[in-house]
Every structure is written in C-alpha cells, then in structure tokens.
Amino acid sequence: MAANFAIHFRDYVLPLELARIVPSIPEGCIQPSAILKGQWMRLIWSAFLHLDDSHVYYNMASLLVKGRGFCVEQEKWRQGESAEI
C-alpha cells in the first residue's frame, strides 16, 4: 500500500531520482500489443499506476477489506477449520 501511494504521489513524496523512473500512465498501463512487443514492465507498473486520487483511494480501501477477509480465512485454515471458498 505504501508503494502505491508513493508512486501515485511521486512528485510530492519521492526523491527526484526515483520519481523519474516511474512512467506516465500511458507509458505504464496494460496494453496487450505493447506487452507482446516486449514491454513486460507494463505488467508490473500497471498495478501501481492510478488515474486519479479517487482511483488510488478506492483501490487501497478495497485492498484493506479483501486483505482482512483473506487473513481471517488463512487463520481458520491454520487452525484446521474448513474455509469456505
């Protein structure tokens, strides 16, 4: 989550040297034709690039909710209870 916020707000929180490494949204979004041409980094960058503030906030809130549910189910599995999938 910290990486998502840092990359989204790169101009404010990252040192200039690191902010230059992060591509713009058009350069980093998933585009199948570009990936097939060898731009594999798009698969990684697309997880961290967000269109606007509400997009990054929604994704992080969703990650928190889903992550909590995952942890609960994982704990049930560790204790030997059957987890519903």
mmCIF file of N, CA, C and O in Angstrom:
data_model
loop_
_atom_site.group_PDB
_atom_site.id
_atom_site.type_symbol
_atom_site.label_atom_id
_atom_site.label_comp_id
_atom_site.label_asym_id
_atom_site.label_seq_id
_atom_site.Cartn_x
_atom_site.Cartn_y
_atom_site.Cartn_z
ATOM 1 N N MET A 1 0.822 -1.180 0.000
ATOM 2 C CA MET A 1 0.000 0.000 0.000
ATOM 3 C C MET A 1 0.871 1.252 0.000
ATOM 4 O O MET A 1 0.554 2.205 -0.689
ATOM 5 N N ALA A 2 1.936 1.208 0.750
ATOM 6 C CA ALA A 2 2.826 2.370 0.785
ATOM 7 C C ALA A 2 3.426 2.630 -0.588
ATOM 8 O O ALA A 2 3.553 3.786 -1.007
ATOM 9 N N ALA A 3 3.771 1.558 -1.299
ATOM 10 C CA ALA A 3 4.332 1.724 -2.641
ATOM 11 C C ALA A 3 3.308 2.344 -3.582
ATOM 12 O O ALA A 3 3.654 3.199 -4.404
ATOM 13 N N ASN A 4 2.045 1.924 -3.473
ATOM 14 C CA ASN A 4 1.002 2.509 -4.318
ATOM 15 C C ASN A 4 0.863 4.005 -4.073
ATOM 16 O O ASN A 4 0.792 4.788 -5.024
ATOM 17 N N PHE A 5 0.814 4.408 -2.814
ATOM 18 C CA PHE A 5 0.696 5.833 -2.511
ATOM 19 C C PHE A 5 1.944 6.592 -2.951
ATOM 20 O O PHE A 5 1.850 7.675 -3.517
ATOM 21 N N ALA A 6 3.110 6.027 -2.703
ATOM 22 C CA ALA A 6 4.354 6.715 -3.066
ATOM 23 C C ALA A 6 4.453 6.922 -4.575
ATOM 24 O O ALA A 6 4.852 7.994 -5.032
ATOM 25 N N ILE A 7 4.069 5.907 -5.334
ATOM 26 C CA ILE A 7 4.152 6.038 -6.790
ATOM 27 C C ILE A 7 3.081 6.992 -7.306
ATOM 28 O O ILE A 7 3.340 7.805 -8.193
ATOM 29 N N HIS A 8 1.881 6.921 -6.745
ATOM 30 C CA HIS A 8 0.821 7.827 -7.199
ATOM 31 C C HIS A 8 1.167 9.282 -6.891
ATOM 32 O O HIS A 8 0.960 10.168 -7.716
ATOM 33 N N PHE A 9 1.689 9.537 -5.716
ATOM 34 C CA PHE A 9 2.050 10.894 -5.315
ATOM 35 C C PHE A 9 3.551 11.134 -5.470
ATOM 36 O O PHE A 9 4.159 11.841 -4.681
ATOM 37 N N ARG A 10 4.135 10.544 -6.500
ATOM 38 C CA ARG A 10 5.585 10.564 -6.697
ATOM 39 C C ARG A 10 6.181 11.966 -6.720
ATOM 40 O O ARG A 10 7.292 12.182 -6.259
ATOM 41 N N ASP A 11 5.470 12.934 -7.265
ATOM 42 C CA ASP A 11 6.011 14.292 -7.347
ATOM 43 C C ASP A 11 6.135 14.950 -5.982
ATOM 44 O O ASP A 11 6.866 15.919 -5.826
ATOM 45 N N TYR A 12 5.422 14.421 -4.981
ATOM 46 C CA TYR A 12 5.425 15.030 -3.651
ATOM 47 C C TYR A 12 6.248 14.263 -2.627
ATOM 48 O O TYR A 12 6.753 14.863 -1.683
ATOM 49 N N VAL A 13 6.359 12.940 -2.793
ATOM 50 C CA VAL A 13 6.985 12.148 -1.734
ATOM 51 C C VAL A 13 8.274 11.437 -2.137
ATOM 52 O O VAL A 13 9.050 11.068 -1.269
ATOM 53 N N LEU A 14 8.488 11.232 -3.425
ATOM 54 C CA LEU A 14 9.699 10.512 -3.842
ATOM 55 C C LEU A 14 10.811 11.488 -4.189
ATOM 56 O O LEU A 14 10.559 12.567 -4.731
ATOM 57 N N PRO A 15 12.046 11.105 -3.907
ATOM 58 C CA PRO A 15 13.169 11.921 -4.380
ATOM 59 C C PRO A 15 13.118 12.003 -5.909
ATOM 60 O O PRO A 15 12.635 11.086 -6.578
ATOM 61 N N LEU A 16 13.607 13.083 -6.458
ATOM 62 C CA LEU A 16 13.535 13.325 -7.896
ATOM 63 C C LEU A 16 14.112 12.171 -8.716
ATOM 64 O O LEU A 16 13.555 11.795 -9.749
ATOM 65 N N GLU A 17 15.199 11.569 -8.236
ATOM 66 C CA GLU A 17 15.829 10.467 -8.969
ATOM 67 C C GLU A 17 14.880 9.275 -9.108
ATOM 68 O O GLU A 17 14.828 8.622 -10.143
ATOM 69 N N LEU A 18 14.117 8.971 -8.049
ATOM 70 C CA LEU A 18 13.167 7.858 -8.101
ATOM 71 C C LEU A 18 11.912 8.227 -8.889
ATOM 72 O O LEU A 18 11.363 7.393 -9.599
ATOM 73 N N ALA A 19 11.462 9.459 -8.754
ATOM 74 C CA ALA A 19 10.257 9.887 -9.467
ATOM 75 C C ALA A 19 10.462 9.811 -10.973
ATOM 76 O O ALA A 19 9.527 9.535 -11.715
ATOM 77 N N ARG A 20 11.675 10.014 -11.434
ATOM 78 C CA ARG A 20 11.962 9.940 -12.879
ATOM 79 C C ARG A 20 11.841 8.521 -13.421
ATOM 80 O O ARG A 20 11.619 8.332 -14.614
ATOM 81 N N ILE A 21 11.999 7.521 -12.587
ATOM 82 C CA ILE A 21 11.928 6.123 -13.015
ATOM 83 C C ILE A 21 10.483 5.710 -13.301
ATOM 84 O O ILE A 21 10.228 4.901 -14.181
ATOM 85 N N VAL A 22 9.543 6.282 -12.572
ATOM 86 C CA VAL A 22 8.135 5.904 -12.699
ATOM 87 C C VAL A 22 7.580 6.441 -14.018
ATOM 88 O O VAL A 22 7.648 7.637 -14.277
ATOM 89 N N PRO A 23 7.011 5.562 -14.851
ATOM 90 C CA PRO A 23 6.474 6.031 -16.133
ATOM 91 C C PRO A 23 5.153 6.769 -15.970
ATOM 92 O O PRO A 23 4.487 6.658 -14.939
ATOM 93 N N SER A 24 4.776 7.495 -17.011
ATOM 94 C CA SER A 24 3.452 8.123 -17.009
ATOM 95 C C SER A 24 2.403 7.030 -17.201
ATOM 96 O O SER A 24 2.729 5.891 -17.537
ATOM 97 N N ILE A 25 1.134 7.373 -17.015
ATOM 98 C CA ILE A 25 0.080 6.377 -17.151
ATOM 99 C C ILE A 25 0.048 5.766 -18.560
ATOM 100 O O ILE A 25 0.001 4.546 -18.694
ATOM 101 N N PRO A 26 0.114 6.559 -19.631
ATOM 102 C CA PRO A 26 0.115 5.939 -20.968
ATOM 103 C C PRO A 26 1.324 5.031 -21.217
ATOM 104 O O PRO A 26 1.232 4.050 -21.944
ATOM 105 N N GLU A 27 2.454 5.345 -20.584
ATOM 106 C CA GLU A 27 3.660 4.530 -20.774
ATOM 107 C C GLU A 27 3.663 3.276 -19.919
ATOM 108 O O GLU A 27 4.442 2.363 -20.176
ATOM 109 N N GLY A 28 2.824 3.219 -18.875
ATOM 110 C CA GLY A 28 2.873 2.094 -17.955
ATOM 111 C C GLY A 28 1.614 1.261 -17.861
ATOM 112 O O GLY A 28 1.614 0.218 -17.213
ATOM 113 N N CYS A 29 0.530 1.696 -18.514
ATOM 114 C CA CYS A 29 -0.720 0.936 -18.401
ATOM 115 C C CYS A 29 -0.643 -0.370 -19.196
ATOM 116 O O CYS A 29 0.191 -0.523 -20.077
ATOM 117 N N ILE A 30 -1.534 -1.296 -18.858
ATOM 118 C CA ILE A 30 -1.570 -2.572 -19.582
ATOM 119 C C ILE A 30 -2.089 -2.305 -20.988
ATOM 120 O O ILE A 30 -3.173 -1.761 -21.167
ATOM 121 N N GLN A 31 -1.277 -2.679 -21.943
ATOM 122 C CA GLN A 31 -1.643 -2.572 -23.349
ATOM 123 C C GLN A 31 -1.114 -3.844 -24.012
ATOM 124 O O GLN A 31 0.093 -3.986 -24.223
ATOM 125 N N PRO A 32 -2.005 -4.807 -24.287
ATOM 126 C CA PRO A 32 -1.558 -6.114 -24.770
ATOM 127 C C PRO A 32 -0.606 -6.065 -25.957
ATOM 128 O O PRO A 32 0.379 -6.800 -25.999
ATOM 129 N N SER A 33 -0.857 -5.191 -26.905
ATOM 130 C CA SER A 33 0.030 -5.141 -28.077
ATOM 131 C C SER A 33 1.443 -4.714 -27.692
ATOM 132 O O SER A 33 2.430 -5.244 -28.222
ATOM 133 N N ALA A 34 1.563 -3.788 -26.747
ATOM 134 C CA ALA A 34 2.888 -3.349 -26.301
ATOM 135 C C ALA A 34 3.582 -4.449 -25.500
ATOM 136 O O ALA A 34 4.796 -4.644 -25.619
ATOM 137 N N ILE A 35 2.815 -5.176 -24.699
ATOM 138 C CA ILE A 35 3.396 -6.275 -23.921
ATOM 139 C C ILE A 35 3.912 -7.366 -24.844
ATOM 140 O O ILE A 35 5.007 -7.902 -24.656
ATOM 141 N N LEU A 36 3.147 -7.673 -25.883
ATOM 142 C CA LEU A 36 3.582 -8.685 -26.848
ATOM 143 C C LEU A 36 4.824 -8.255 -27.622
ATOM 144 O O LEU A 36 5.564 -9.088 -28.111
ATOM 145 N N LYS A 37 5.038 -6.951 -27.701
ATOM 146 C CA LYS A 37 6.246 -6.426 -28.371
ATOM 147 C C LYS A 37 7.442 -6.386 -27.423
ATOM 148 O O LYS A 37 8.506 -5.911 -27.785
ATOM 149 N N GLY A 38 7.259 -6.858 -26.186
ATOM 150 C CA GLY A 38 8.377 -6.954 -25.250
ATOM 151 C C GLY A 38 8.400 -5.951 -24.115
ATOM 152 O O GLY A 38 9.360 -5.907 -23.359
ATOM 153 N N GLN A 39 7.375 -5.128 -23.974
ATOM 154 C CA GLN A 39 7.343 -4.151 -22.887
ATOM 155 C C GLN A 39 6.741 -4.791 -21.642
ATOM 156 O O GLN A 39 5.670 -4.413 -21.159
ATOM 157 N N TRP A 40 7.468 -5.755 -21.079
ATOM 158 C CA TRP A 40 6.977 -6.557 -19.953
ATOM 159 C C TRP A 40 6.791 -5.761 -18.670
ATOM 160 O O TRP A 40 5.999 -6.135 -17.813
ATOM 161 N N MET A 41 7.502 -4.657 -18.538
ATOM 162 C CA MET A 41 7.383 -3.858 -17.309
ATOM 163 C C MET A 41 5.985 -3.280 -17.135
ATOM 164 O O MET A 41 5.586 -2.936 -16.032
ATOM 165 N N ARG A 42 5.209 -3.205 -18.206
ATOM 166 C CA ARG A 42 3.829 -2.732 -18.095
ATOM 167 C C ARG A 42 3.011 -3.619 -17.162
ATOM 168 O O ARG A 42 2.087 -3.145 -16.516
ATOM 169 N N LEU A 43 3.345 -4.909 -17.106
ATOM 170 C CA LEU A 43 2.629 -5.823 -16.209
ATOM 171 C C LEU A 43 2.850 -5.455 -14.745
ATOM 172 O O LEU A 43 1.981 -5.657 -13.904
ATOM 173 N N ILE A 44 4.004 -4.928 -14.442
ATOM 174 C CA ILE A 44 4.316 -4.530 -13.062
ATOM 175 C C ILE A 44 3.804 -3.122 -12.784
ATOM 176 O O ILE A 44 3.112 -2.880 -11.795
ATOM 177 N N TRP A 45 4.120 -2.186 -13.676
ATOM 178 C CA TRP A 45 3.739 -0.797 -13.437
ATOM 179 C C TRP A 45 2.236 -0.610 -13.365
ATOM 180 O O TRP A 45 1.744 0.247 -12.632
ATOM 181 N N SER A 46 1.486 -1.395 -14.117
ATOM 182 C CA SER A 46 0.030 -1.214 -14.142
ATOM 183 C C SER A 46 -0.609 -1.423 -12.765
ATOM 184 O O SER A 46 -1.664 -0.864 -12.480
ATOM 185 N N ALA A 47 0.027 -2.198 -11.914
ATOM 186 C CA ALA A 47 -0.509 -2.414 -10.567
ATOM 187 C C ALA A 47 -0.302 -1.193 -9.664
ATOM 188 O O ALA A 47 -0.982 -1.045 -8.654
ATOM 189 N N PHE A 48 0.604 -0.315 -10.028
ATOM 190 C CA PHE A 48 0.943 0.828 -9.183
ATOM 191 C C PHE A 48 0.478 2.171 -9.727
ATOM 192 O O PHE A 48 0.475 3.162 -9.003
ATOM 193 N N LEU A 49 0.099 2.227 -10.997
ATOM 194 C CA LEU A 49 -0.323 3.493 -11.595
ATOM 195 C C LEU A 49 -1.836 3.653 -11.468
ATOM 196 O O LEU A 49 -2.588 2.726 -11.731
ATOM 197 N N HIS A 50 -2.264 4.835 -11.079
ATOM 198 C CA HIS A 50 -3.684 5.123 -10.899
ATOM 199 C C HIS A 50 -4.022 6.427 -11.606
ATOM 200 O O HIS A 50 -3.214 7.360 -11.625
ATOM 201 N N LEU A 51 -5.220 6.490 -12.162
ATOM 202 C CA LEU A 51 -5.630 7.645 -12.961
ATOM 203 C C LEU A 51 -5.774 8.911 -12.131
ATOM 204 O O LEU A 51 -5.332 9.980 -12.523
ATOM 205 N N ASP A 52 -6.392 8.793 -10.963
ATOM 206 C CA ASP A 52 -6.586 9.981 -10.125
ATOM 207 C C ASP A 52 -6.632 9.567 -8.653
ATOM 208 O O ASP A 52 -6.517 8.393 -8.321
ATOM 209 N N ASP A 53 -6.793 10.547 -7.779
ATOM 210 C CA ASP A 53 -6.767 10.278 -6.341
ATOM 211 C C ASP A 53 -7.868 9.323 -5.906
ATOM 212 O O ASP A 53 -7.631 8.417 -5.108
ATOM 213 N N SER A 54 -9.077 9.513 -6.427
ATOM 214 C CA SER A 54 -10.170 8.637 -6.002
ATOM 215 C C SER A 54 -9.915 7.192 -6.429
ATOM 216 O O SER A 54 -10.296 6.260 -5.722
ATOM 217 N N HIS A 55 -9.243 6.998 -7.547
ATOM 218 C CA HIS A 55 -8.909 5.651 -8.012
ATOM 219 C C HIS A 55 -7.956 4.970 -7.031
ATOM 220 O O HIS A 55 -8.163 3.821 -6.635
ATOM 221 N N VAL A 56 -6.906 5.657 -6.616
ATOM 222 C CA VAL A 56 -5.949 5.059 -5.690
ATOM 223 C C VAL A 56 -6.594 4.832 -4.322
ATOM 224 O O VAL A 56 -6.370 3.801 -3.690
ATOM 225 N N TYR A 57 -7.431 5.752 -3.851
ATOM 226 C CA TYR A 57 -8.090 5.581 -2.555
ATOM 227 C C TYR A 57 -9.042 4.386 -2.580
ATOM 228 O O TYR A 57 -9.076 3.588 -1.656
ATOM 229 N N TYR A 58 -9.819 4.269 -3.647
ATOM 230 C CA TYR A 58 -10.750 3.140 -3.758
ATOM 231 C C TYR A 58 -9.986 1.820 -3.788
ATOM 232 O O TYR A 58 -10.356 0.860 -3.108
ATOM 233 N N ASN A 59 -8.919 1.759 -4.571
ATOM 234 C CA ASN A 59 -8.151 0.514 -4.659
ATOM 235 C C ASN A 59 -7.517 0.139 -3.321
ATOM 236 O O ASN A 59 -7.474 -1.037 -2.958
ATOM 237 N N MET A 60 -7.027 1.107 -2.583
ATOM 238 C CA MET A 60 -6.403 0.814 -1.299
ATOM 239 C C MET A 60 -7.446 0.391 -0.269
ATOM 240 O O MET A 60 -7.214 -0.520 0.525
ATOM 241 N N ALA A 61 -8.622 1.017 -0.293
ATOM 242 C CA ALA A 61 -9.698 0.604 0.621
ATOM 243 C C ALA A 61 -10.146 -0.812 0.296
ATOM 244 O O ALA A 61 -10.362 -1.637 1.192
ATOM 245 N N SER A 62 -10.256 -1.116 -0.978
ATOM 246 C CA SER A 62 -10.633 -2.454 -1.409
ATOM 247 C C SER A 62 -9.581 -3.477 -0.965
ATOM 248 O O SER A 62 -9.916 -4.570 -0.507
ATOM 249 N N LEU A 63 -8.317 -3.101 -1.086
ATOM 250 C CA LEU A 63 -7.239 -3.992 -0.658
ATOM 251 C C LEU A 63 -7.307 -4.266 0.842
ATOM 252 O O LEU A 63 -7.108 -5.400 1.283
ATOM 253 N N LEU A 64 -7.633 -3.253 1.633
ATOM 254 C CA LEU A 64 -7.764 -3.443 3.077
ATOM 255 C C LEU A 64 -8.900 -4.404 3.416
ATOM 256 O O LEU A 64 -8.739 -5.302 4.232
ATOM 257 N N VAL A 65 -10.055 -4.215 2.791
ATOM 258 C CA VAL A 65 -11.211 -5.065 3.065
ATOM 259 C C VAL A 65 -10.927 -6.506 2.645
ATOM 260 O O VAL A 65 -11.165 -7.453 3.403
ATOM 261 N N LYS A 66 -10.424 -6.680 1.440
ATOM 262 C CA LYS A 66 -10.136 -8.032 0.947
ATOM 263 C C LYS A 66 -9.001 -8.684 1.726
ATOM 264 O O LYS A 66 -9.028 -9.876 1.991
ATOM 265 N N GLY A 67 -8.011 -7.892 2.098
ATOM 266 C CA GLY A 67 -6.890 -8.422 2.866
ATOM 267 C C GLY A 67 -7.311 -8.916 4.232
ATOM 268 O O GLY A 67 -6.850 -9.952 4.714
ATOM 269 N N ARG A 68 -8.228 -8.187 4.866
ATOM 270 C CA ARG A 68 -8.728 -8.616 6.179
ATOM 271 C C ARG A 68 -9.467 -9.944 6.053
ATOM 272 O O ARG A 68 -9.270 -10.859 6.855
ATOM 273 N N GLY A 69 -10.309 -10.064 5.042
ATOM 274 C CA GLY A 69 -11.032 -11.319 4.813
ATOM 275 C C GLY A 69 -10.088 -12.468 4.533
ATOM 276 O O GLY A 69 -10.277 -13.587 5.019
ATOM 277 N N PHE A 70 -9.037 -12.195 3.780
ATOM 278 C CA PHE A 70 -8.047 -13.221 3.489
ATOM 279 C C PHE A 70 -7.345 -13.679 4.764
ATOM 280 O O PHE A 70 -7.143 -14.871 4.979
ATOM 281 N N CYS A 71 -6.992 -12.731 5.621
ATOM 282 C CA CYS A 71 -6.308 -13.087 6.875
ATOM 283 C C CYS A 71 -7.197 -13.934 7.781
ATOM 284 O O CYS A 71 -6.715 -14.872 8.422
ATOM 285 N N VAL A 72 -8.482 -13.619 7.832
ATOM 286 C CA VAL A 72 -9.420 -14.399 8.648
ATOM 287 C C VAL A 72 -9.489 -15.829 8.122
ATOM 288 O O VAL A 72 -9.413 -16.794 8.888
ATOM 289 N N GLU A 73 -9.629 -15.978 6.820
ATOM 290 C CA GLU A 73 -9.705 -17.314 6.217
ATOM 291 C C GLU A 73 -8.386 -18.077 6.385
ATOM 292 O O GLU A 73 -8.372 -19.279 6.624
ATOM 293 N N GLN A 74 -7.277 -17.387 6.276
ATOM 294 C CA GLN A 74 -5.977 -18.026 6.452
ATOM 295 C C GLN A 74 -5.809 -18.537 7.879
ATOM 296 O O GLN A 74 -5.291 -19.627 8.105
ATOM 297 N N GLU A 75 -6.274 -17.772 8.840
ATOM 298 C CA GLU A 75 -6.184 -18.195 10.239
ATOM 299 C C GLU A 75 -7.051 -19.426 10.491
ATOM 300 O O GLU A 75 -6.648 -20.347 11.200
ATOM 301 N N LYS A 76 -8.241 -19.466 9.880
ATOM 302 C CA LYS A 76 -9.096 -20.650 10.001
ATOM 303 C C LYS A 76 -8.385 -21.874 9.428
ATOM 304 O O LYS A 76 -8.426 -22.956 10.003
ATOM 305 N N TRP A 77 -7.744 -21.683 8.286
ATOM 306 C CA TRP A 77 -7.025 -22.795 7.640
ATOM 307 C C TRP A 77 -5.874 -23.284 8.522
ATOM 308 O O TRP A 77 -5.665 -24.477 8.674
ATOM 309 N N ARG A 78 -5.160 -22.352 9.132
ATOM 310 C CA ARG A 78 -4.042 -22.732 10.002
ATOM 311 C C ARG A 78 -4.522 -23.510 11.224
ATOM 312 O O ARG A 78 -3.826 -24.364 11.731
ATOM 313 N N GLN A 79 -5.698 -23.189 11.705
ATOM 314 C CA GLN A 79 -6.245 -23.876 12.871
ATOM 315 C C GLN A 79 -6.959 -25.170 12.505
ATOM 316 O O GLN A 79 -7.474 -25.846 13.368
ATOM 317 N N GLY A 80 -7.002 -25.472 11.223
ATOM 318 C CA GLY A 80 -7.580 -26.738 10.782
ATOM 319 C C GLY A 80 -9.058 -26.688 10.476
ATOM 320 O O GLY A 80 -9.660 -27.714 10.208
ATOM 321 N N GLU A 81 -9.651 -25.520 10.540
ATOM 322 C CA GLU A 81 -11.066 -25.408 10.195
ATOM 323 C C GLU A 81 -11.188 -25.343 8.678
ATOM 324 O O GLU A 81 -10.289 -24.872 7.995
ATOM 325 N N SER A 82 -12.302 -25.778 8.149
ATOM 326 C CA SER A 82 -12.504 -25.685 6.703
ATOM 327 C C SER A 82 -12.902 -24.272 6.349
ATOM 328 O O SER A 82 -13.822 -23.716 6.920
ATOM 329 N N ALA A 83 -12.207 -23.713 5.406
ATOM 330 C CA ALA A 83 -12.516 -22.360 4.944
ATOM 331 C C ALA A 83 -13.425 -22.455 3.734
ATOM 332 O O ALA A 83 -13.231 -23.289 2.858
ATOM 333 N N GLU A 84 -14.438 -21.613 3.716
ATOM 334 C CA GLU A 84 -15.347 -21.595 2.580
ATOM 335 C C GLU A 84 -14.706 -20.796 1.454
ATOM 336 O O GLU A 84 -14.223 -19.695 1.665
ATOM 337 N N ILE A 85 -14.734 -21.373 0.285
ATOM 338 C CA ILE A 85 -14.129 -20.677 -0.868
ATOM 339 C C ILE A 85 -15.221 -20.262 -1.822
ATOM 340 O O ILE A 85 -16.150 -20.894 -2.080
#
